[in-house]
mmCIF file of C-alpha atoms in Angstrom:
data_model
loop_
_atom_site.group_PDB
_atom_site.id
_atom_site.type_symbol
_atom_site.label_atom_id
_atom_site.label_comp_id
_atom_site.label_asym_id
_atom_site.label_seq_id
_atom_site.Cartn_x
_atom_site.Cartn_y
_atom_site.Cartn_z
ATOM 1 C CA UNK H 242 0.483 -25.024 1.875
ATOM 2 C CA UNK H 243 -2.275 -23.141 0.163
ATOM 3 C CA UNK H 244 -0.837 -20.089 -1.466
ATOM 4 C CA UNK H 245 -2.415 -16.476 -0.763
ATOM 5 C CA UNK H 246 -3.254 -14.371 -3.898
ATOM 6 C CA UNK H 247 -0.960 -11.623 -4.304
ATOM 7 C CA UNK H 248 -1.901 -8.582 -5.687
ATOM 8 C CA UNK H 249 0.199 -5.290 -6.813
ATOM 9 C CA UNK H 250 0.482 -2.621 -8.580
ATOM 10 C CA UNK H 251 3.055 -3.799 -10.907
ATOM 11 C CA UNK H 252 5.747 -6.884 -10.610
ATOM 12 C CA UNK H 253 8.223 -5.468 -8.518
ATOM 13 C CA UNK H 254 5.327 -4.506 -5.615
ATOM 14 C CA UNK H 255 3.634 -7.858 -6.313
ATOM 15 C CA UNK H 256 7.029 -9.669 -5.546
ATOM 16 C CA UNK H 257 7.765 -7.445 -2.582
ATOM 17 C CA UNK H 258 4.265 -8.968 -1.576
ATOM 18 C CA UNK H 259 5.080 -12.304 -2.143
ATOM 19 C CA UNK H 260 8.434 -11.552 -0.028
ATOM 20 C CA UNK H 261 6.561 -10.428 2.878
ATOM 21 C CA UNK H 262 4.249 -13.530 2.912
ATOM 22 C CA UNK H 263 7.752 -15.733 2.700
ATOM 23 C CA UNK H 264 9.173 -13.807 5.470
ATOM 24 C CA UNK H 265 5.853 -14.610 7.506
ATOM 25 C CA UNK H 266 6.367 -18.542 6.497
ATOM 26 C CA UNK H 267 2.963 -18.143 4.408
ATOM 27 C CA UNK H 268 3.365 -19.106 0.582
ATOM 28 C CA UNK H 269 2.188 -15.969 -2.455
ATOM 29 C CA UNK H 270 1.104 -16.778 -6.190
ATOM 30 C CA UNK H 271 1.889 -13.380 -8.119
ATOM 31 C CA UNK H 272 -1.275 -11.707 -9.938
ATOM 32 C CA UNK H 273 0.369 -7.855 -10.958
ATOM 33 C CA UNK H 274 -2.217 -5.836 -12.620
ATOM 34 C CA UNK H 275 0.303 -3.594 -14.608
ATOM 35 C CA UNK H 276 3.535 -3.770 -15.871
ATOM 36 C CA UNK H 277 4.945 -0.712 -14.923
ATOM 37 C CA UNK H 278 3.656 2.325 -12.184
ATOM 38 C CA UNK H 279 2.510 4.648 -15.100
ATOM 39 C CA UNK H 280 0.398 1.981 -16.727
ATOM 40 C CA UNK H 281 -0.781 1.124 -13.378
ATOM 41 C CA UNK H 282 -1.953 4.906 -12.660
ATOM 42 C CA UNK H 283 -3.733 5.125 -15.753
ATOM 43 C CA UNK H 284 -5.571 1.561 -14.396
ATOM 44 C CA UNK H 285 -6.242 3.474 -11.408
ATOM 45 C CA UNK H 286 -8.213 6.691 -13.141
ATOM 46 C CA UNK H 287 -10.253 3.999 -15.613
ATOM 47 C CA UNK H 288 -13.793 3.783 -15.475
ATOM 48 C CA UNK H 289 -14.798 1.116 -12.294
ATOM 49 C CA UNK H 290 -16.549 -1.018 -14.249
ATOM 50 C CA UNK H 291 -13.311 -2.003 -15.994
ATOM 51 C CA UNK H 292 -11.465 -2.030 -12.934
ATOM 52 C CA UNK H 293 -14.010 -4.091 -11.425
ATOM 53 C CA UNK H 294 -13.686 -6.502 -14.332
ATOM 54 C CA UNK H 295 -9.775 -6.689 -14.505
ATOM 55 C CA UNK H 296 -9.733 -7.871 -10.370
ATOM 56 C CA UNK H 297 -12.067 -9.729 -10.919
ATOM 57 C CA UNK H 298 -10.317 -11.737 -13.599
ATOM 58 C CA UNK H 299 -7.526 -11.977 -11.768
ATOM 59 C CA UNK H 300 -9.412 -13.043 -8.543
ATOM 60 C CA UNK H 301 -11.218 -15.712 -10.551
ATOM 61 C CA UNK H 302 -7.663 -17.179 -12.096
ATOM 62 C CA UNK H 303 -6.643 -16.998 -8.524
ATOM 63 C CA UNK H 304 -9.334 -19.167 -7.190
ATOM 64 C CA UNK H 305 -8.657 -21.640 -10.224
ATOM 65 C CA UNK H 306 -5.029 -22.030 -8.864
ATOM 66 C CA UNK H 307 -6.611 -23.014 -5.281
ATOM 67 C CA UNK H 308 -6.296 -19.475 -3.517
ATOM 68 C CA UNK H 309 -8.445 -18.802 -0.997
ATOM 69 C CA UNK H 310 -7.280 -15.764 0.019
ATOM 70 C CA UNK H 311 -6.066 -12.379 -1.213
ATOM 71 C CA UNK H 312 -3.202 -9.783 -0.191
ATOM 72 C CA UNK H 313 -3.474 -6.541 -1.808
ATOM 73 C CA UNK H 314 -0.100 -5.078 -1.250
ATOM 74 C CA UNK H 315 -0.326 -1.843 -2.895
ATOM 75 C CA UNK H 316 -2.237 0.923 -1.260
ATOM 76 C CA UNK H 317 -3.421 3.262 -4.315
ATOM 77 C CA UNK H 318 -4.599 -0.155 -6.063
ATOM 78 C CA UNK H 319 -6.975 -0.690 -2.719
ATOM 79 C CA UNK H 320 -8.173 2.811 -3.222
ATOM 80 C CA UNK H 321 -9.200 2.604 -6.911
ATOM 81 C CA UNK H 322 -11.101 -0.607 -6.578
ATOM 82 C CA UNK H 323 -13.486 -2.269 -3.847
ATOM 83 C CA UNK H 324 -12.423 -5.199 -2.661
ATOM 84 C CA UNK H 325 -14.841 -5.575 0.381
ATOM 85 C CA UNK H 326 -17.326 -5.599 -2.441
ATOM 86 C CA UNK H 327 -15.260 -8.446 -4.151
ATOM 87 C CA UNK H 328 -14.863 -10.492 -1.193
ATOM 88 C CA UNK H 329 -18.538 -10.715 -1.175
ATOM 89 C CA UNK H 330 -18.766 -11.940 -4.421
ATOM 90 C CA UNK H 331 -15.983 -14.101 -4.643
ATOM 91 C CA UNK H 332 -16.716 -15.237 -1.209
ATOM 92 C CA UNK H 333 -12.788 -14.857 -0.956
ATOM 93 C CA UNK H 334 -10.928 -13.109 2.322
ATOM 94 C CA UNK H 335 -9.355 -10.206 0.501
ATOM 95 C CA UNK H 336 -6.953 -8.306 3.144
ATOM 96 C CA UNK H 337 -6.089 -4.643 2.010
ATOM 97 C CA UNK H 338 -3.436 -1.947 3.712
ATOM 98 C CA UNK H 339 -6.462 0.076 4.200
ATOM 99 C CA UNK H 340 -8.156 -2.236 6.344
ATOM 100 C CA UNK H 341 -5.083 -1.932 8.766
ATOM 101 C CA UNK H 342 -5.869 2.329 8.328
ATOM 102 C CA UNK H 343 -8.974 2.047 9.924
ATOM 103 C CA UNK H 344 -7.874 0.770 13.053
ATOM 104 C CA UNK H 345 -4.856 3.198 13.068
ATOM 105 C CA UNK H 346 -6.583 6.009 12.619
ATOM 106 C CA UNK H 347 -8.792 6.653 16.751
ATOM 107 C CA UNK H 348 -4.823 5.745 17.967
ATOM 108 C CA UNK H 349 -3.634 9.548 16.369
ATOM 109 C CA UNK H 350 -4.535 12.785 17.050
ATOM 110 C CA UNK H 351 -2.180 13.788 13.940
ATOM 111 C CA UNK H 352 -0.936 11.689 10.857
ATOM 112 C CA UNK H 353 1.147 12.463 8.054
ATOM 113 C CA UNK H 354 1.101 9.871 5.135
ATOM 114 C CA UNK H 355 2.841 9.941 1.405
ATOM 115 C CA UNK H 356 1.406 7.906 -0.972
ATOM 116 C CA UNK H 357 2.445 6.683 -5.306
ATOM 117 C CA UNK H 358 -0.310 9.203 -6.648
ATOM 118 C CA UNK H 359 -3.316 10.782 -5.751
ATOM 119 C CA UNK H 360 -5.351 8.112 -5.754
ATOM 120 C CA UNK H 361 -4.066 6.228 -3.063
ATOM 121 C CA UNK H 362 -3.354 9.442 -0.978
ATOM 122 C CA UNK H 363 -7.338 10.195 -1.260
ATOM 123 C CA UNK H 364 -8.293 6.634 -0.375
ATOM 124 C CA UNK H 365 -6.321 6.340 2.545
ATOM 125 C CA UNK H 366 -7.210 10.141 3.736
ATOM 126 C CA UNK H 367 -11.162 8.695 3.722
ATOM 127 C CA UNK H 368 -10.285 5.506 5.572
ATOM 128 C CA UNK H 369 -8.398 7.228 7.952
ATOM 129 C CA UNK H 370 -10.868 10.120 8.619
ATOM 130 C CA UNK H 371 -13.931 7.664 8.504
ATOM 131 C CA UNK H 372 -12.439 6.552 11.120
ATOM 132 C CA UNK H 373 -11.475 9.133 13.259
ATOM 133 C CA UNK H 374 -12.901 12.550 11.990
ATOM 134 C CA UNK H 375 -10.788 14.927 14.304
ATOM 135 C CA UNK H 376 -7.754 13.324 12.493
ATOM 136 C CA UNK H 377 -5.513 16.264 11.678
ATOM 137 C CA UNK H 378 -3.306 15.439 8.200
ATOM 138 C CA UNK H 379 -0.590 15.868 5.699
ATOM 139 C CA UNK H 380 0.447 14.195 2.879
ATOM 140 C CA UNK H 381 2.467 13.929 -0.496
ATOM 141 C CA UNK H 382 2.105 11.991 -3.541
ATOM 142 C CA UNK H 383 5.508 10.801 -4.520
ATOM 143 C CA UNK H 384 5.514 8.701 -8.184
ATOM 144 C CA UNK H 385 8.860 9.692 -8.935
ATOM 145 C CA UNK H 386 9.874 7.766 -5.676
ATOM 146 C CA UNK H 387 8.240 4.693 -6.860
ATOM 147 C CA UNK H 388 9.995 4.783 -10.277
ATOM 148 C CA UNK H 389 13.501 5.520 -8.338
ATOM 149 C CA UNK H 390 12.650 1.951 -6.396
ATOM 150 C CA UNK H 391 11.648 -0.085 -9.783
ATOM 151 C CA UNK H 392 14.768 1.095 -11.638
ATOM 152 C CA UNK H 393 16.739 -0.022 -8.361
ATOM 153 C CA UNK H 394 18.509 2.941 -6.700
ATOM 154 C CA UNK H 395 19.767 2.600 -3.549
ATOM 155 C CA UNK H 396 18.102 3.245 -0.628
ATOM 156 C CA UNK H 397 20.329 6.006 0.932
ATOM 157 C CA UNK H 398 20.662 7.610 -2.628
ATOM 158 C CA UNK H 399 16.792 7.692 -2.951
ATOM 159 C CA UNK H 400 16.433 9.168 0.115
ATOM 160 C CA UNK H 401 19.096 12.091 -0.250
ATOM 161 C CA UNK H 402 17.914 12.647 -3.723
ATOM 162 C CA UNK H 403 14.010 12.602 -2.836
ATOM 163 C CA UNK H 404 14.554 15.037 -0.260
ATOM 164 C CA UNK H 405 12.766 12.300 2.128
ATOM 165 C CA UNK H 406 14.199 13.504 5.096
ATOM 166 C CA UNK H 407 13.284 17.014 4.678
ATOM 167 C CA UNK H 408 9.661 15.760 4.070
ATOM 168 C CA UNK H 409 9.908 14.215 7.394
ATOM 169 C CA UNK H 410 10.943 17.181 9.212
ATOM 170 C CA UNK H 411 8.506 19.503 7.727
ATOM 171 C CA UNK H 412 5.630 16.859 8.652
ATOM 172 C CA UNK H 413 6.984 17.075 12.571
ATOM 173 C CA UNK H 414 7.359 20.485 12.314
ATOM 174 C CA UNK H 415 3.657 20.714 11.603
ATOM 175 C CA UNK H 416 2.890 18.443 14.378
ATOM 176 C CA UNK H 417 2.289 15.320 12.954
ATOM 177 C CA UNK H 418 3.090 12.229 15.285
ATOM 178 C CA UNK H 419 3.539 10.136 12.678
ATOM 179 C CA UNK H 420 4.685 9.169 9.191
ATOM 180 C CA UNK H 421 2.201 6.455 7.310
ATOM 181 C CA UNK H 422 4.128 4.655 4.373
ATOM 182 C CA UNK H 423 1.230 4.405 2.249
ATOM 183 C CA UNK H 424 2.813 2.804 -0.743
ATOM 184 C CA UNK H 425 3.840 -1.139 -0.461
ATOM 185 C CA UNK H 426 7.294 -0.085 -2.154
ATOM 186 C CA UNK H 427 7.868 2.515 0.585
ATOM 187 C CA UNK H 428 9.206 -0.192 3.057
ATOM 188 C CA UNK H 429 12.111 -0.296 0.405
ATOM 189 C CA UNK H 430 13.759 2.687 1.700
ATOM 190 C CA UNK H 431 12.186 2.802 5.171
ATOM 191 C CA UNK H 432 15.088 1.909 7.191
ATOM 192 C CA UNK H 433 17.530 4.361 5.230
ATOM 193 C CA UNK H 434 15.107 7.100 6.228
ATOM 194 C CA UNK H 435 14.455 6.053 9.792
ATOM 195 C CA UNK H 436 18.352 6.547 10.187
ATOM 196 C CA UNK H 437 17.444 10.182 8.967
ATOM 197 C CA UNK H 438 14.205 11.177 11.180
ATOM 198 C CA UNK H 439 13.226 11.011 14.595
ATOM 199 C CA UNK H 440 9.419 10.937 13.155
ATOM 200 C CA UNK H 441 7.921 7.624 14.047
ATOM 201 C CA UNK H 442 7.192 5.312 10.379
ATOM 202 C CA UNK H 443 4.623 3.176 10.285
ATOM 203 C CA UNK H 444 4.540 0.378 7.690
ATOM 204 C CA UNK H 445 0.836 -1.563 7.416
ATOM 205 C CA UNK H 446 2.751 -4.551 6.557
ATOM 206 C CA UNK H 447 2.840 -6.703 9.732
ATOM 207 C CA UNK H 448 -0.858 -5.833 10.512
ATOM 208 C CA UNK H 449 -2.300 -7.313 7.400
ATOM 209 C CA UNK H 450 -0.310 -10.764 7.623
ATOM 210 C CA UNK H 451 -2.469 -10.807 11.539
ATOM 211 C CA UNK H 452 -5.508 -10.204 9.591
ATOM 212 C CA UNK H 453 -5.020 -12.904 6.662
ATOM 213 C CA UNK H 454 -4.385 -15.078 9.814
ATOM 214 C CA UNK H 455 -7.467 -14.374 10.921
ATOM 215 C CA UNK H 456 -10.134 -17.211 9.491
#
């Protein structure tokens, strides 16, 4: 089976990648661009010529181990760095959460979304109101959430100590239909919190495994 270039954030995201492509009977090689969410922020807010040369890299050892194709499972990461300008050039299909956005966006009249940093919240606020500029929105930046997940606390304690829940009702209070996971480690915790909201989650995940199906 040809393996799909995975690409994350750090190890732990790229792995949750790889997991989902198991899951979905399609085989992952692991490509993390950082070692740890920090490091991978600061990656974020470099200049873009070095973070076009770093995916690039990584693209180009991915192509040497026979990928053809590329899964960018971590949302801020597709923000910071354009990949439909790297598909071009690698002449690879490169398949990014916020390619699944810009469909989602015309279903909504309201969406709330939370996102690692401020990076990916930004990126995914454009795709999303690109696409549909009546799109009302909220949304939160939540690092310390994504640390919680890499150091491994459990779902039900991240959620009580994150205050997730309470997020989610102020978001439906405000009248958003909707709660976008827009960070790849966000599934993590997503059924602890569904037990906790009536607000609808949506997870990109399944979407982008239809589109890397796609020739």
């Amino acid at each position: 089976m040809e393996p799909i270039a995975v690409l994350a954030g750090t190890p732990v995201d790229t792995r949750m990648g790889v997991d989902v492509l198991s899951a979905a009977g399609l085989s992952g090689a692991s490509f993390p661009i950082s070692p740890d969410p920090r490091e991978q922020t600061a990656f974020q807010i470099s200049s873009p010529a070095e973070k076009r040369r770093t995916a690039l890299d990584i693209l180009d050892r991915a192509q040497a181990q026979g990928c053809r194709k590329a899964f960018v499972y971590c949302n801020s990461l597709s923000a910071s760095v354009d990949f439909d300008a790297l598909a071009r050039e690698t002449g690879m299909q490169i398949v990014t959460p916020l390619h699944v956005y810009r469909d989602l966006a015309p279903r909504y009249r309201s969406l709330a979304f939370i996102a690692a940093n401020a990076q990916g919240l930004a990126g995914i606020e454009r795709v999303l109101l690109d696409a549909n500029p009546a799109l009302d929105t909220l949304s939160a930046g939540a690092l310390p959430v994504v640390l919680a997940i890499e150091a491994g606390l459990p779902p039900d304690e991240l959620v009580e100590r994150h205050h997730l829940a309470e997020l989610c009702d102020w978001f439906a209070d405000c009248g958003m239909e909707a709660l976008v996971l827009g960070c790849t480690h966000f599934p993590y915790f997503k059924e602890a919190l569904a037990r906790r909201t009536s607000l609808p989650l949506i997870d990109p995940a399944a979407e982008m495994l239809e589109l890397l199906r796609t020739p």
